[in-house]
Amino acid sequence: MHVRPDRTARFPLALLAAAWLAMAAAACSSASAPAPLNDIPDPVFNDPVAKIALTGDLESFSRTLYDQYVYQDTDLVDSAVSVEIYMTFFGGPNNRGRALAFLDTTNYLGAPGPGLTGAKAIWIMGNGDWQYAAYRLANESERWTDRARQENDRAGVIIGNQVKLHGQIYTDPFPVASAQNSTIWANYSAAYAAMAKLFHGSGRTVRARAFAQGASQWSAFWTECRTLHQLVADGHVADFKCAARDFPGYREPADWVDCPADCRPAP
């Protein structure tokens, strides 16, 4: 660190010495406690009760998510680029990768052209190339699932407030119950699905596409499923289909089937 001479003259020598000692101490401690490698605070021990209230305000939180999506990717509301929005959903083993492959393929092939309707695909994390701010906060900073997994027993009862992250033990001032974690992500999923109203209001045709084979009864997908059926009934979502094969094409009707009308997993 270089100190400007015109500024050092303004500070007492004792203060300068203290500053240099503090920097030296920080440098010595860096070997045992390296600086975080990520670009956001991690962990952040926010209160799950407050988070449930925030995400549970469906209309307000959905608007927050929508504004962040559009800020990151203005093509989502540009009629010259995207006429159709494919909102993608997933739950169950291996379906995250299938959903991401669908996003990549749709966004690559969905560029407008002669005889082609412009299309864009998104999922709860972003558009495949980036993750928006609210998701990164909940997943990478607040770490609701990591906290709940380590602080609860198998019955979902809180048994402690210690959580290990990055090889370091932290004391959590707000232990997270398994049920609270489930509620946060269920609310989050419903707000993501409800963005369909806002995209539809911007003049887009919204289609819901899901990868849910093997999704358990506890999957947040079933909350999304109920929200989506209502959005179809209200006219905000044109159709709601589940993948009939591992890697379906967004322009291939035979690759899709209607999602369960009762939003219950297959027996």
CSV table of C-alpha atoms in Angstrom, one decimal:
chain,number,residue,atom,x,y,z
A,1,MET,CA,0.0,0.0,0.0
A,2,HIS,CA,1.4,3.4,-1.0
A,3,VAL,CA,0.6,6.4,1.2
A,4,ARG,CA,0.4,9.8,-0.3
A,5,PRO,CA,2.9,12.3,1.3
A,6,ASP,CA,0.4,15.1,1.2
A,7,ARG,CA,-1.9,13.1,3.4
A,8,THR,CA,0.6,11.6,5.9
A,9,ALA,CA,1.5,15.0,7.1
A,10,ARG,CA,-2.0,15.5,8.3
A,11,PHE,CA,-2.0,12.6,10.8
A,12,PRO,CA,-0.1,12.2,14.1
A,13,LEU,CA,2.7,9.7,13.9
A,14,ALA,CA,1.1,7.6,16.6
A,15,LEU,CA,-2.0,7.1,14.4
A,16,LEU,CA,0.1,6.2,11.4
A,17,ALA,CA,2.0,3.6,13.4
A,18,ALA,CA,-1.2,2.1,14.7
A,19,ALA,CA,-2.6,1.8,11.2
A,20,TRP,CA,0.6,0.1,9.9
A,21,LEU,CA,0.5,-2.3,12.9
A,22,ALA,CA,-3.1,-3.2,12.1
A,23,MET,CA,-2.3,-3.9,8.5
A,24,ALA,CA,0.7,-6.0,9.5
A,25,ALA,CA,-1.5,-8.0,11.9
A,26,ALA,CA,-4.1,-8.6,9.2
A,27,ALA,CA,-1.4,-9.8,6.9
A,28,CYS,CA,0.0,-12.2,9.5
A,29,SER,CA,-3.5,-13.6,10.1
A,30,SER,CA,-4.3,-14.1,6.5
A,31,ALA,CA,-2.5,-17.3,6.3
A,32,SER,CA,-4.7,-19.0,8.8
A,33,ALA,CA,-7.9,-17.1,7.8
A,34,PRO,CA,-7.9,-16.4,4.1
A,35,ALA,CA,-10.2,-13.8,2.6
A,36,PRO,CA,-13.4,-15.2,1.2
A,37,LEU,CA,-13.1,-16.1,-2.5
A,38,ASN,CA,-16.7,-15.3,-3.4
A,39,ASP,CA,-17.9,-11.8,-4.2
A,40,ILE,CA,-20.9,-11.6,-1.8
A,41,PRO,CA,-21.1,-11.8,2.1
A,42,ASP,CA,-21.2,-15.4,3.2
A,43,PRO,CA,-22.6,-16.5,5.5
A,44,VAL,CA,-25.4,-14.0,6.5
A,45,PHE,CA,-27.4,-15.2,9.5
A,46,ASN,CA,-30.8,-13.5,8.8
A,47,ASP,CA,-33.9,-14.4,10.8
A,48,PRO,CA,-36.1,-17.1,9.1
A,49,VAL,CA,-39.3,-15.5,10.5
A,50,ALA,CA,-38.5,-12.2,8.7
A,51,LYS,CA,-37.6,-14.1,5.5
A,52,ILE,CA,-40.9,-16.0,5.6
A,53,ALA,CA,-42.8,-12.7,5.9
A,54,LEU,CA,-40.8,-11.2,3.0
A,55,THR,CA,-41.2,-14.1,0.6
A,56,GLY,CA,-44.8,-14.7,1.7
A,57,ASP,CA,-45.9,-11.4,0.3
A,58,LEU,CA,-46.5,-13.0,-3.1
A,59,GLU,CA,-47.3,-9.9,-5.1
A,60,SER,CA,-44.5,-7.7,-3.7
A,61,PHE,CA,-41.8,-10.4,-3.8
A,62,SER,CA,-42.8,-11.5,-7.3
A,63,ARG,CA,-42.3,-7.9,-8.4
A,64,THR,CA,-38.9,-7.8,-6.8
A,65,LEU,CA,-37.8,-10.9,-8.7
A,66,TYR,CA,-39.3,-9.7,-12.0
A,67,ASP,CA,-37.5,-6.3,-11.7
A,68,GLN,CA,-34.2,-8.1,-11.1
A,69,TYR,CA,-34.7,-10.5,-14.1
A,70,VAL,CA,-35.5,-7.6,-16.4
A,71,TYR,CA,-32.6,-5.5,-15.1
A,72,GLN,CA,-30.2,-8.3,-15.9
A,73,ASP,CA,-31.7,-9.2,-19.3
A,74,THR,CA,-33.8,-6.5,-21.0
A,75,ASP,CA,-34.4,-8.9,-23.9
A,76,LEU,CA,-37.0,-10.6,-21.8
A,77,VAL,CA,-39.3,-7.6,-22.4
A,78,ASP,CA,-38.1,-6.7,-25.9
A,79,SER,CA,-40.8,-7.7,-28.4
A,80,ALA,CA,-38.1,-7.7,-31.2
A,81,VAL,CA,-36.2,-10.5,-29.4
A,82,SER,CA,-38.7,-12.4,-27.2
A,83,VAL,CA,-42.3,-13.0,-28.0
A,84,GLU,CA,-42.6,-16.1,-25.8
A,85,ILE,CA,-41.1,-16.7,-22.4
A,86,TYR,CA,-40.6,-20.3,-21.3
A,87,MET,CA,-40.6,-20.4,-17.5
A,88,THR,CA,-38.8,-23.5,-16.5
A,89,PHE,CA,-39.4,-25.6,-13.4
A,90,PHE,CA,-37.7,-28.6,-11.9
A,91,GLY,CA,-37.8,-31.0,-8.9
A,92,GLY,CA,-36.5,-34.5,-8.2
A,93,PRO,CA,-33.2,-36.2,-8.9
A,94,ASN,CA,-31.2,-35.3,-12.0
A,95,ASN,CA,-33.8,-32.8,-13.2
A,96,ARG,CA,-31.8,-29.7,-12.5
A,97,GLY,CA,-29.3,-30.6,-15.3
A,98,ARG,CA,-32.2,-31.4,-17.7
A,99,ALA,CA,-33.8,-28.1,-16.9
A,100,LEU,CA,-30.5,-26.2,-17.5
A,101,ALA,CA,-30.0,-28.0,-20.8
A,102,PHE,CA,-33.5,-26.9,-21.8
A,103,LEU,CA,-32.6,-23.3,-21.0
A,104,ASP,CA,-29.4,-23.4,-22.9
A,105,THR,CA,-31.0,-24.9,-26.0
A,106,THR,CA,-34.0,-22.7,-26.0
A,107,ASN,CA,-32.0,-19.5,-25.5
A,108,TYR,CA,-29.6,-20.6,-28.3
A,109,LEU,CA,-32.3,-21.6,-30.8
A,110,GLY,CA,-34.8,-19.0,-29.7
A,111,ALA,CA,-33.3,-16.1,-31.5
A,112,PRO,CA,-35.9,-14.5,-33.8
A,113,GLY,CA,-35.5,-15.2,-37.6
A,114,PRO,CA,-37.6,-15.8,-40.7
A,115,GLY,CA,-40.6,-17.8,-39.8
A,116,LEU,CA,-39.4,-18.2,-36.2
A,117,THR,CA,-41.0,-16.7,-33.1
A,118,GLY,CA,-38.4,-15.2,-30.7
A,119,ALA,CA,-38.2,-17.1,-27.4
A,120,LYS,CA,-36.4,-16.8,-24.1
A,121,ALA,CA,-36.1,-19.3,-21.3
A,122,ILE,CA,-35.6,-18.7,-17.5
A,123,TRP,CA,-35.6,-20.7,-14.3
A,124,ILE,CA,-35.7,-19.9,-10.6
A,125,MET,CA,-32.0,-19.0,-10.6
A,126,GLY,CA,-31.8,-16.7,-13.7
A,127,ASN,CA,-31.4,-17.4,-17.4
A,128,GLY,CA,-28.7,-20.0,-17.3
A,129,ASP,CA,-25.8,-17.5,-17.8
A,130,TRP,CA,-26.3,-15.7,-14.5
A,131,GLN,CA,-28.1,-15.8,-11.1
A,132,TYR,CA,-30.0,-12.8,-10.0
A,133,ALA,CA,-29.4,-10.9,-6.7
A,134,ALA,CA,-32.3,-12.2,-4.6
A,135,TYR,CA,-31.5,-15.9,-5.4
A,136,ARG,CA,-27.8,-15.4,-4.6
A,137,LEU,CA,-28.7,-13.8,-1.3
A,138,ALA,CA,-31.0,-16.7,-0.3
A,139,ASN,CA,-28.9,-19.5,-1.6
A,140,GLU,CA,-25.3,-18.3,-1.3
A,141,SER,CA,-25.4,-15.9,1.6
A,142,GLU,CA,-28.3,-16.8,3.9
A,143,ARG,CA,-27.9,-20.5,3.3
A,144,TRP,CA,-31.3,-21.6,4.6
A,145,THR,CA,-30.9,-25.2,3.6
A,146,ASP,CA,-27.4,-25.7,4.9
A,147,ARG,CA,-28.4,-24.2,8.2
A,148,ALA,CA,-31.6,-26.3,8.5
A,149,ARG,CA,-29.8,-29.5,7.6
A,150,GLN,CA,-27.1,-29.1,10.3
A,151,GLU,CA,-29.3,-27.6,13.0
A,152,ASN,CA,-32.2,-30.2,12.9
A,153,ASP,CA,-32.6,-33.8,13.6
A,154,ARG,CA,-34.2,-36.2,11.2
A,155,ALA,CA,-37.7,-35.3,12.6
A,156,GLY,CA,-37.1,-31.7,11.8
A,157,VAL,CA,-36.6,-30.6,15.4
A,158,ILE,CA,-33.9,-28.0,16.0
A,159,ILE,CA,-31.1,-29.5,18.1
A,160,GLY,CA,-28.4,-26.9,17.9
A,161,ASN,CA,-27.2,-23.6,16.6
A,162,GLN,CA,-23.8,-24.6,15.2
A,163,VAL,CA,-23.2,-24.8,11.5
A,164,LYS,CA,-20.0,-25.6,9.5
A,165,LEU,CA,-19.4,-23.7,6.3
A,166,HIS,CA,-16.1,-23.5,4.4
A,167,GLY,CA,-14.6,-25.7,7.0
A,168,GLN,CA,-15.3,-23.2,9.8
A,169,ILE,CA,-17.8,-23.5,12.7
A,170,TYR,CA,-20.3,-20.6,13.1
A,171,THR,CA,-22.8,-19.9,15.8
A,172,ASP,CA,-26.2,-19.2,14.2
A,173,PRO,CA,-28.2,-16.5,16.2
A,174,PHE,CA,-31.3,-17.6,14.4
A,175,PRO,CA,-31.4,-21.5,14.1
A,176,VAL,CA,-33.5,-22.5,11.2
A,177,ALA,CA,-36.2,-25.2,11.5
A,178,SER,CA,-36.7,-27.6,8.7
A,179,ALA,CA,-40.2,-26.4,8.3
A,180,GLN,CA,-39.1,-22.8,8.1
A,181,ASN,CA,-36.6,-23.7,5.3
A,182,SER,CA,-39.3,-25.5,3.4
A,183,THR,CA,-41.7,-22.5,3.8
A,184,ILE,CA,-39.1,-20.0,2.6
A,185,TRP,CA,-38.4,-22.0,-0.6
A,186,ALA,CA,-42.1,-22.8,-1.2
A,187,ASN,CA,-42.9,-19.0,-1.0
A,188,TYR,CA,-40.0,-18.3,-3.2
A,189,SER,CA,-41.1,-20.8,-5.8
A,190,ALA,CA,-44.6,-19.4,-5.8
A,191,ALA,CA,-43.3,-15.9,-6.3
A,192,TYR,CA,-41.1,-17.0,-9.2
A,193,ALA,CA,-44.1,-18.7,-10.8
A,194,ALA,CA,-46.3,-15.6,-10.3
A,195,MET,CA,-43.9,-13.6,-12.4
A,196,ALA,CA,-45.9,-15.0,-15.3
A,197,LYS,CA,-48.5,-12.3,-14.6
A,198,LEU,CA,-45.9,-9.6,-15.1
A,199,PHE,CA,-44.4,-11.1,-18.2
A,200,HIS,CA,-47.9,-11.6,-19.7
A,201,GLY,CA,-48.7,-8.0,-18.8
A,202,SER,CA,-45.6,-6.9,-20.8
A,203,GLY,CA,-47.1,-8.5,-23.9
A,204,ARG,CA,-45.3,-11.8,-23.8
A,205,THR,CA,-46.8,-15.2,-24.3
A,206,VAL,CA,-45.8,-17.2,-21.2
A,207,ARG,CA,-45.4,-21.0,-21.3
A,208,ALA,CA,-44.5,-23.2,-18.3
A,209,ARG,CA,-42.2,-26.2,-18.8
A,210,ALA,CA,-41.4,-28.6,-16.0
A,211,PHE,CA,-38.9,-31.4,-15.3
A,212,ALA,CA,-40.4,-33.2,-12.4
A,213,GLN,CA,-40.1,-37.0,-12.9
A,214,GLY,CA,-39.3,-38.5,-9.5
A,215,ALA,CA,-40.0,-35.3,-7.5
A,216,SER,CA,-40.9,-36.2,-3.9
A,217,GLN,CA,-44.0,-35.0,-2.1
A,218,TRP,CA,-41.8,-32.4,-0.3
A,219,SER,CA,-40.5,-30.8,-3.4
A,220,ALA,CA,-41.2,-27.1,-3.8
A,221,PHE,CA,-42.3,-28.0,-7.4
A,222,TRP,CA,-45.8,-29.0,-6.2
A,223,THR,CA,-46.3,-25.5,-4.8
A,224,GLU,CA,-45.3,-24.1,-8.1
A,225,CYS,CA,-47.6,-26.6,-9.8
A,226,ARG,CA,-50.6,-25.3,-8.0
A,227,THR,CA,-49.7,-21.7,-8.7
A,228,LEU,CA,-49.2,-22.5,-12.4
A,229,HIS,CA,-52.6,-24.2,-12.8
A,230,GLN,CA,-54.2,-21.1,-11.3
A,231,LEU,CA,-52.2,-18.9,-13.7
A,232,VAL,CA,-53.3,-21.0,-16.7
A,233,ALA,CA,-57.0,-20.7,-15.5
A,234,ASP,CA,-56.5,-16.9,-15.1
A,235,GLY,CA,-55.1,-16.6,-18.6
A,236,HIS,CA,-51.6,-15.5,-17.7
A,237,VAL,CA,-49.9,-18.8,-18.7
A,238,ALA,CA,-50.7,-20.2,-22.1
A,239,ASP,CA,-49.9,-23.8,-21.2
A,240,PHE,CA,-48.2,-25.9,-18.6
A,241,LYS,CA,-46.4,-29.0,-19.7
A,242,CYS,CA,-44.1,-31.6,-18.2
A,243,ALA,CA,-41.2,-33.2,-20.1
A,244,ALA,CA,-41.9,-36.6,-21.6
A,245,ARG,CA,-38.3,-37.2,-22.4
A,246,ASP,CA,-34.9,-36.3,-20.9
A,247,PHE,CA,-34.0,-33.6,-23.4
A,248,PRO,CA,-37.2,-32.2,-25.0
A,249,GLY,CA,-37.2,-29.5,-27.7
A,250,TYR,CA,-39.3,-26.4,-26.9
A,251,ARG,CA,-40.8,-26.5,-30.4
A,252,GLU,CA,-41.6,-30.2,-30.2
A,253,PRO,CA,-45.1,-30.8,-28.9
A,254,ALA,CA,-44.6,-34.6,-28.8
A,255,ASP,CA,-41.8,-34.1,-26.2
A,256,TRP,CA,-44.3,-32.8,-23.6
A,257,VAL,CA,-47.4,-34.0,-21.7
A,258,ASP,CA,-49.8,-32.2,-19.4
A,259,CYS,CA,-48.5,-31.9,-15.8
A,260,PRO,CA,-50.6,-33.5,-13.0
A,261,ALA,CA,-53.8,-31.7,-12.6
A,262,ASP,CA,-53.9,-32.5,-8.8
A,263,CYS,CA,-50.3,-31.5,-8.3
A,264,ARG,CA,-49.4,-34.7,-6.6
A,265,PRO,CA,-46.3,-36.9,-7.3
A,266,ALA,CA,-46.8,-40.2,-9.1
A,267,PRO,CA,-47.1,-43.2,-6.7
